[in-house]
Tab-separated table of C-alpha atoms in Angstrom:
chain	number	residue	atom	x	y	z
J	1	MET	CA	-110.079	22.899	-61.215
J	2	ARG	CA	-108.683	26.460	-60.590
J	3	LYS	CA	-107.790	25.399	-56.749
J	4	THR	CA	-106.030	22.002	-57.916
J	5	SER	CA	-103.458	24.569	-60.555
J	6	ARG	CA	-103.116	26.843	-57.728
J	7	LEU	CA	-102.159	23.893	-54.954
J	8	PHE	CA	-99.724	22.558	-57.945
J	9	ALA	CA	-97.891	25.980	-58.363
J	10	SER	CA	-97.232	26.458	-54.914
J	11	ALA	CA	-95.860	23.284	-54.430
J	12	PHE	CA	-93.371	24.069	-57.782
J	13	VAL	CA	-92.787	27.232	-55.899
J	14	ALA	CA	-91.623	25.339	-52.527
J	15	MET	CA	-89.445	22.648	-54.600
J	16	ALA	CA	-87.991	25.403	-56.497
J	17	LEU	CA	-87.105	27.362	-53.379
J	18	PHE	CA	-85.925	24.265	-50.944
J	19	ALA	CA	-83.514	22.538	-53.709
J	20	PRO	CA	-81.293	25.668	-53.627
J	21	LEU	CA	-81.433	25.180	-49.467
J	22	ARG	CA	-80.709	21.343	-49.922
J	23	ASN	CA	-77.585	21.656	-52.288
J	24	ALA	CA	-76.024	24.467	-49.641
J	25	MET	CA	-76.571	21.859	-47.201
J	26	ALA	CA	-74.949	18.674	-49.561
J	27	GLU	CA	-71.595	20.952	-50.540
J	28	GLN	CA	-71.090	21.823	-46.736
J	29	ALA	CA	-71.972	18.553	-45.324
J	30	ALA	CA	-69.043	17.427	-48.155
J	31	ALA	CA	-66.860	20.666	-47.408
J	32	THR	CA	-66.598	19.595	-43.734
J	33	ALA	CA	-65.138	15.823	-43.794
J	34	LEU	CA	-62.367	15.189	-42.871
J	35	THR	CA	-59.605	14.308	-45.481
J	36	VAL	CA	-57.593	11.497	-44.470
J	37	SER	CA	-55.005	9.155	-46.247
J	38	LEU	CA	-55.570	5.292	-45.825
J	39	THR	CA	-53.358	2.816	-46.084
J	40	ALA	CA	-53.375	-1.529	-45.606
J	41	PRO	CA	-51.452	-3.012	-42.563
J	42	ALA	CA	-47.742	-4.744	-43.536
J	43	GLN	CA	-46.651	-8.030	-42.700
J	44	ARG	CA	-43.281	-7.794	-41.630
J	45	ASP	CA	-40.499	-10.014	-39.786
J	46	TRP	CA	-39.834	-8.940	-36.285
J	47	PRO	CA	-37.747	-10.681	-33.162
J	48	GLU	CA	-39.721	-11.428	-30.405
J	49	THR	CA	-38.325	-9.260	-27.063
J	50	VAL	CA	-37.840	-10.311	-23.989
J	51	PRO	CA	-38.095	-7.128	-21.501
J	52	ALA	CA	-35.707	-6.699	-19.153
J	53	SER	CA	-33.849	-3.966	-16.471
J	54	GLY	CA	-30.865	-4.262	-14.191
J	55	TRP	CA	-27.470	-2.762	-12.591
J	56	LEU	CA	-24.848	-1.704	-14.921
J	57	LYS	CA	-21.690	-3.414	-13.325
J	58	PRO	CA	-18.076	-3.289	-14.089
J	59	TRP	CA	-17.642	-6.943	-15.788
J	60	GLN	CA	-15.185	-7.510	-13.274
J	61	GLU	CA	-13.480	-5.656	-10.467
J	62	ALA	CA	-9.726	-5.948	-9.389
J	63	VAL	CA	-8.738	-4.957	-5.274
J	64	ILE	CA	-5.402	-3.836	-5.126
J	65	ALA	CA	-3.209	-4.663	-1.910
J	66	SER	CA	-0.583	-3.884	-0.235
J	67	GLU	CA	1.841	-7.418	-0.022
J	68	THR	CA	3.664	-6.447	3.534
J	69	SER	CA	3.219	-5.328	6.106
J	70	GLY	CA	4.803	-2.539	8.617
J	71	LEU	CA	5.666	-0.241	5.773
J	72	ARG	CA	4.281	3.848	4.955
J	73	ILE	CA	2.815	5.121	2.029
J	74	THR	CA	5.424	7.831	0.243
J	75	ASP	CA	3.454	8.284	-2.594
J	76	VAL	CA	0.257	7.935	-4.040
J	77	LEU	CA	0.625	8.414	-7.996
J	78	VAL	CA	-3.054	7.764	-8.931
J	79	ASP	CA	-6.184	9.069	-7.471
J	80	ILE	CA	-10.075	7.563	-8.356
J	81	GLY	CA	-11.277	8.098	-12.036
J	82	SER	CA	-7.829	7.193	-13.499
J	83	VAL	CA	-7.135	5.487	-16.180
J	84	VAL	CA	-4.284	2.772	-15.548
J	85	THR	CA	-2.097	0.092	-17.992
J	86	LYS	CA	-0.757	-2.909	-16.503
J	87	GLY	CA	1.848	-2.399	-14.546
J	88	GLN	CA	2.138	1.577	-13.669
J	89	THR	CA	3.234	2.264	-10.741
J	90	LEU	CA	0.346	3.604	-8.473
J	91	VAL	CA	2.123	3.220	-4.808
J	92	ARG	CA	5.068	3.163	-2.946
J	93	LEU	CA	6.082	2.309	0.146
J	94	SER	CA	9.137	3.400	1.855
J	95	GLN	CA	12.327	1.543	1.749
J	96	GLU	CA	14.714	2.238	3.988
J	97	SER	CA	14.119	-0.497	6.470
J	98	VAL	CA	13.833	-2.897	3.200
J	99	LEU	CA	17.004	-2.281	2.262
J	100	ALA	CA	18.407	-2.851	4.709
J	101	ASP	CA	17.369	-6.371	5.459
J	102	LEU	CA	18.874	-6.119	1.765
J	103	ARG	CA	21.853	-5.651	2.534
J	104	LYS	CA	22.479	-7.556	5.591
J	105	GLN	CA	21.007	-11.069	3.368
J	106	GLU	CA	24.141	-10.071	1.139
J	107	ALA	CA	26.372	-10.542	3.029
J	108	ALA	CA	25.217	-13.232	4.795
J	109	VAL	CA	25.561	-14.843	1.577
J	110	ALA	CA	29.074	-13.972	0.862
J	111	THR	CA	30.336	-15.235	3.588
J	112	ALA	CA	28.124	-18.772	3.231
J	113	LYS	CA	29.553	-18.498	-0.137
J	114	ALA	CA	33.137	-18.098	1.363
J	115	SER	CA	32.067	-21.056	4.153
J	116	LEU	CA	31.560	-23.100	1.343
J	117	SER	CA	35.132	-22.170	-0.425
J	118	MET	CA	36.301	-23.367	2.375
J	119	ALA	CA	34.447	-26.334	3.014
J	120	GLU	CA	34.477	-27.873	-0.421
J	121	ALA	CA	38.488	-27.492	-0.577
J	122	ASN	CA	39.188	-29.743	2.543
J	123	ALA	CA	36.441	-32.296	1.254
J	124	ASP	CA	38.999	-32.440	-1.922
J	125	ARG	CA	41.961	-33.339	0.301
J	126	ALA	CA	39.967	-35.387	1.513
J	127	ARG	CA	38.972	-37.662	-1.410
J	128	GLN	CA	43.005	-37.113	-2.487
J	129	LEU	CA	44.374	-38.145	0.999
J	130	GLN	CA	41.370	-41.215	1.348
J	131	PRO	CA	43.902	-43.944	-0.369
J	132	SER	CA	46.512	-43.371	1.136
J	133	GLY	CA	45.388	-43.503	4.805
J	134	ALA	CA	47.005	-40.304	6.099
J	135	LEU	CA	43.485	-39.366	6.939
J	136	SER	CA	41.115	-41.347	9.353
J	137	ASP	CA	37.762	-42.619	7.804
J	138	GLU	CA	36.180	-40.116	10.633
J	139	LYS	CA	38.345	-37.404	9.447
J	140	ILE	CA	36.809	-37.708	5.715
J	141	VAL	CA	33.793	-38.071	6.652
J	142	GLU	CA	33.728	-35.339	8.891
J	143	TYR	CA	35.179	-32.883	5.276
J	144	LEU	CA	32.354	-34.354	3.025
J	145	ALA	CA	29.482	-33.445	5.642
J	146	ASP	CA	31.105	-29.874	6.299
J	147	GLU	CA	30.562	-29.733	2.304
J	148	GLN	CA	27.061	-30.869	2.123
J	149	THR	CA	26.096	-28.018	4.929
J	150	ALA	CA	28.127	-25.634	3.457
J	151	THR	CA	26.619	-25.830	0.110
J	152	ALA	CA	22.723	-25.985	1.676
J	153	SER	CA	23.849	-23.305	3.939
J	154	LEU	CA	24.400	-21.257	0.922
J	155	ALA	CA	21.090	-21.974	-0.874
J	156	SER	CA	19.036	-21.072	2.169
J	157	GLU	CA	20.444	-18.215	2.512
J	158	GLU	CA	20.719	-17.323	-1.772
J	159	ALA	CA	16.830	-17.903	-0.816
J	160	ALA	CA	16.209	-15.724	2.431
J	161	LEU	CA	18.071	-13.247	-0.449
J	162	ASP	CA	14.875	-13.802	-2.909
J	163	SER	CA	12.995	-13.324	-0.136
J	164	GLU	CA	14.314	-9.495	0.708
J	165	LYS	CA	14.456	-8.981	-3.030
J	166	ILE	CA	10.775	-9.421	-3.627
J	167	LYS	CA	9.828	-7.431	-0.408
J	168	VAL	CA	11.439	-4.611	-2.481
J	169	ALA	CA	9.991	-5.020	-4.939
J	170	GLN	CA	6.240	-4.818	-3.151
J	171	THR	CA	7.456	-1.442	-2.172
J	172	THR	CA	6.034	-0.409	-5.860
J	173	ILE	CA	2.719	-1.411	-6.050
J	174	ALA	CA	1.650	-1.156	-9.736
J	175	ALA	CA	-1.779	-1.834	-11.803
J	176	VAL	CA	-2.664	-5.194	-12.273
J	177	ASP	CA	-4.373	-4.884	-15.374
J	178	ASP	CA	-5.607	-1.760	-17.843
J	179	GLY	CA	-8.325	-0.579	-15.690
J	180	LEU	CA	-9.970	2.270	-14.475
J	181	ILE	CA	-10.058	2.948	-10.878
J	182	THR	CA	-13.385	3.597	-9.223
J	183	SER	CA	-11.665	3.299	-5.088
J	184	ARG	CA	-8.947	4.651	-3.311
J	185	SER	CA	-8.040	3.980	0.209
J	186	ALA	CA	-4.811	4.731	0.432
J	187	ASP	CA	-3.525	7.981	2.084
J	188	LEU	CA	0.125	9.709	2.161
J	189	GLY	CA	1.951	8.533	5.085
J	190	ALA	CA	-0.408	5.624	6.383
J	191	VAL	CA	1.193	1.977	7.461
J	192	VAL	CA	0.127	-0.652	5.773
J	193	SER	CA	-0.964	-3.884	6.891
J	194	ALA	CA	-0.012	-7.532	4.312
J	195	GLY	CA	-4.488	-7.543	2.545
J	196	THR	CA	-5.142	-3.790	3.277
J	197	GLU	CA	-6.916	-2.473	-0.060
J	198	LEU	CA	-5.634	0.267	-2.099
J	199	PHE	CA	-7.700	1.132	-4.757
J	200	ARG	CA	-10.829	-0.653	-6.359
J	201	MET	CA	-10.980	-0.821	-10.178
J	202	VAL	CA	-12.857	-1.966	-12.854
J	203	ARG	CA	-10.381	-3.892	-15.082
J	204	GLN	CA	-10.313	-2.992	-19.149
J	205	GLN	CA	-13.108	-0.060	-18.339
J	206	ARG	CA	-15.305	-2.901	-19.554
J	207	ILE	CA	-19.313	-2.693	-18.208
J	208	GLU	CA	-21.455	-4.946	-18.676
J	209	TRP	CA	-25.647	-5.001	-17.840
J	210	GLN	CA	-27.149	-7.272	-15.767
J	211	ALA	CA	-30.192	-7.290	-16.369
J	212	GLU	CA	-33.266	-9.659	-14.511
J	213	VAL	CA	-35.911	-10.909	-16.475
J	214	SER	CA	-38.566	-14.461	-15.699
J	215	ALA	CA	-37.890	-17.275	-14.815
J	216	ARG	CA	-40.055	-18.779	-18.076
J	217	TYR	CA	-38.070	-17.150	-20.570
J	218	LEU	CA	-34.810	-18.467	-19.976
J	219	PRO	CA	-35.239	-21.985	-22.259
J	220	ARG	CA	-35.500	-19.096	-24.726
J	221	ILE	CA	-32.355	-17.154	-24.318
J	222	SER	CA	-29.151	-18.535	-24.924
J	223	GLN	CA	-25.121	-16.688	-25.431
J	224	GLY	CA	-24.747	-14.472	-28.470
J	225	LEU	CA	-28.799	-13.320	-29.255
J	226	SER	CA	-29.193	-9.352	-29.360
J	227	VAL	CA	-29.640	-7.187	-26.598
J	228	GLN	CA	-30.458	-3.331	-26.502
J	229	VAL	CA	-30.234	-1.534	-23.226
J	230	ASN	CA	-32.057	1.787	-22.897
J	231	GLY	CA	-29.249	3.986	-21.719
J	232	PRO	CA	-28.776	6.793	-19.172
J	233	GLU	CA	-28.473	9.557	-21.521
J	234	GLY	CA	-31.570	8.973	-24.106
J	235	HIS	CA	-29.815	6.868	-26.679
J	236	ALA	CA	-29.857	2.886	-27.413
J	237	ILE	CA	-27.066	0.507	-26.784
J	238	GLU	CA	-26.471	-2.314	-28.473
J	239	GLY	CA	-24.820	-5.542	-26.585
J	240	LYS	CA	-24.821	-9.367	-26.590
J	241	VAL	CA	-25.633	-11.844	-23.673
J	242	ARG	CA	-22.517	-12.848	-22.846
J	243	LEU	CA	-24.438	-15.651	-19.614
J	244	VAL	CA	-27.124	-16.815	-18.425
J	245	GLY	CA	-27.283	-16.753	-14.915
J	246	PRO	CA	-27.363	-20.714	-13.435
J	247	SER	CA	-30.198	-19.838	-10.026
J	248	VAL	CA	-33.444	-18.169	-10.644
J	249	SER	CA	-34.509	-16.243	-7.285
J	250	THR	CA	-36.407	-17.520	-5.172
J	251	ASP	CA	-38.091	-14.043	-4.156
J	252	THR	CA	-38.753	-12.369	-7.220
J	253	SER	CA	-38.503	-16.017	-10.068
J	254	ARG	CA	-36.163	-13.419	-11.277
J	255	ALA	CA	-33.196	-14.919	-12.992
J	256	ILE	CA	-29.646	-13.150	-13.449
J	257	VAL	CA	-28.975	-12.347	-17.737
J	258	TYR	CA	-25.747	-11.250	-18.180
J	259	VAL	CA	-25.246	-8.656	-20.876
J	260	THR	CA	-21.738	-7.443	-22.877
J	261	LEU	CA	-21.303	-3.448	-23.591
J	262	PRO	CA	-19.442	-2.407	-26.451
J	263	ALA	CA	-16.010	-1.580	-25.229
J	264	ASP	CA	-16.186	1.934	-26.598
J	265	THR	CA	-19.196	2.012	-23.977
J	266	ARG	CA	-18.579	3.028	-20.861
J	267	PRO	CA	-21.514	4.600	-18.745
J	268	ARG	CA	-21.654	4.795	-15.168
J	269	THR	CA	-21.735	1.965	-12.745
J	270	GLY	CA	-24.434	1.646	-10.895
J	271	LEU	CA	-27.018	2.548	-12.855
J	272	TYR	CA	-30.320	1.044	-13.096
J	273	VAL	CA	-31.484	1.164	-16.417
J	274	THR	CA	-34.009	-0.671	-18.880
J	275	GLY	CA	-33.879	-2.160	-21.783
J	276	LYS	CA	-35.170	-5.831	-24.143
J	277	ILE	CA	-33.318	-9.258	-25.179
J	278	GLU	CA	-34.060	-9.818	-28.797
J	279	LEU	CA	-34.779	-13.491	-29.210
J	280	GLN	CA	-36.220	-15.412	-32.504
J	281	THR	CA	-38.341	-13.201	-35.387
J	282	SER	CA	-41.599	-13.944	-36.010
J	283	PRO	CA	-44.501	-12.226	-38.560
J	284	ALA	CA	-45.976	-9.243	-37.630
J	285	LEU	CA	-48.986	-7.441	-38.442
J	286	THR	CA	-48.244	-3.707	-38.351
J	287	VAL	CA	-49.436	-0.392	-38.610
J	288	PRO	CA	-47.924	3.502	-38.570
J	289	GLU	CA	-48.249	3.801	-34.625
J	290	THR	CA	-50.319	7.153	-35.613
J	291	ALA	CA	-52.947	5.073	-36.727
J	292	ILE	CA	-53.480	3.712	-33.287
J	293	VAL	CA	-56.870	5.785	-31.347
J	294	PHE	CA	-56.936	5.285	-27.439
J	295	ARG	CA	-60.253	6.360	-25.508
J	296	ASP	CA	-61.040	4.543	-22.472
J	297	GLY	CA	-57.470	2.961	-22.065
J	298	ILE	CA	-58.464	0.674	-25.035
J	299	SER	CA	-56.648	0.821	-28.649
J	300	TYR	CA	-58.722	1.371	-31.503
J	301	VAL	CA	-58.323	2.096	-35.385
J	302	PHE	CA	-60.569	3.951	-38.026
J	303	THR	CA	-60.833	1.843	-41.307
J	304	ALA	CA	-62.375	2.921	-44.641
J	305	SER	CA	-65.187	1.521	-46.401
J	306	GLU	CA	-65.753	2.141	-50.310
J	307	ASP	CA	-69.068	4.718	-48.527
J	308	GLN	CA	-66.492	6.661	-47.561
J	309	ARG	CA	-67.322	5.875	-44.085
J	310	VAL	CA	-65.308	4.664	-41.360
J	311	GLN	CA	-65.953	2.269	-38.850
J	312	ARG	CA	-64.187	2.151	-35.316
J	313	VAL	CA	-62.936	-1.173	-34.584
J	314	ARG	CA	-61.007	-2.508	-31.617
J	315	VAL	CA	-57.470	-4.040	-32.006
J	316	GLU	CA	-55.271	-5.933	-29.417
J	317	THR	CA	-51.703	-4.596	-29.701
J	318	GLY	CA	-47.822	-6.170	-29.219
J	319	ARG	CA	-44.716	-5.029	-30.322
J	320	ARG	CA	-43.528	-1.902	-31.516
J	321	ASN	CA	-40.929	-1.229	-33.758
J	322	ASN	CA	-39.240	2.327	-35.818
J	323	GLY	CA	-42.565	4.201	-35.090
J	324	GLU	CA	-45.030	1.065	-36.057
J	325	VAL	CA	-47.433	-1.037	-34.151
J	326	GLU	CA	-48.158	-4.819	-33.765
J	327	ILE	CA	-51.815	-5.518	-34.725
J	328	VAL	CA	-53.085	-9.074	-32.552
J	329	SER	CA	-56.346	-8.776	-33.461
J	330	GLY	CA	-59.157	-6.550	-35.104
J	331	ILE	CA	-58.307	-6.625	-38.665
J	332	ASP	CA	-56.177	-8.073	-41.428
J	333	ARG	CA	-54.086	-7.360	-44.602
J	334	THR	CA	-56.867	-6.195	-46.570
J	335	SER	CA	-58.411	-3.607	-44.076
J	336	LYS	CA	-58.197	0.429	-45.180
J	337	VAL	CA	-56.717	1.964	-41.907
J	338	VAL	CA	-56.736	5.755	-41.729
J	339	THR	CA	-52.861	6.730	-40.846
J	340	SER	CA	-53.673	9.953	-38.884
J	341	GLY	CA	-56.629	12.018	-37.461
J	342	GLY	CA	-58.552	8.913	-35.852
J	343	ALA	CA	-59.171	10.827	-32.696
J	344	PHE	CA	-60.707	13.699	-34.216
J	345	LEU	CA	-63.444	10.610	-35.957
J	346	SER	CA	-66.394	9.045	-35.132
J	347	ASP	CA	-68.186	5.669	-35.810
J	348	ASN	CA	-69.951	5.939	-39.465
J	349	ASP	CA	-67.849	9.660	-39.837
J	350	LEU	CA	-68.315	10.361	-43.794
J	351	VAL	CA	-64.343	11.082	-44.480
J	352	LYS	CA	-62.817	12.740	-48.264
J	353	ILE	CA	-59.547	9.343	-49.200
J	354	ALA	CA	-56.637	11.934	-49.997
J	355	GLU	CA	-55.074	11.073	-53.181
J	356	LYS	CA	-51.883	9.543	-52.788
J	357	ASN	CA	-48.612	10.865	-54.681
């Protein structure tokens, strides 16, 4: 009996000594639990997007060339990068020879007018004398024919004069539209030929994005759809689909979609950029990007249960927008997802739920 009492006493002492240690271990475990915030997946209406990439090119390029031959360039008034307006003088050609031809042709017109006056006077006299028989019929016909010939000759000389005036006008080469000069081959003192390219310009300074997209998206892309271009300076540029190319490359199975950019946006041409074309909207179940945990190339989220323990759930992600990610599969709207700190968690970890403000 005495021995049994001693055993009970020893057990009671051991329990008394172990209880504080057990409480301390429990308190330490509770203290080391990670504090997390939870959120429920949100339902959004997001546009479906088509990824694309392509070159920034001029909307239309204008070639400015000489229309006359054999004249020397006397003035070059603009250079690459110049912004010009329609009708602005860009180049002047020498005028000495064309002005001399103009004066010569003006004299020829004056001579033709004098010949016509004499022919008309003779024809009028022949008409008056025809009833009296003072002139033979042959002479009358001759005078009337001379009048017609002189009339035609004057018209020909006046047309030649107009041609010379056009040549004089062609010695001043002007911009065909508002735009930006991107190329210059006009050199002071050079003698030009008809059709010689002098400048190349971007009409109205309009730049467009020629985006290459997979042919399988073409039935869903139409004029007017919104486009977001990743600009060369790191900011997004909003555009609109202007035209869907009529052909598909047999090498790449891709087509060109022409995207109009805002008039006040003038990125440099020749740059290769990426972007996306927005199609119709569709529902999306989303969570914050910070909730996604990547391990071994696989996307996971952590969900919390009633016992404040977390479970790692594999998910399939889709579209991204404004710091949120679409969850295609893995969770539903009833799930409670850890918004951040998942990289420090393991499956079945005990967590502390932060209270919402």
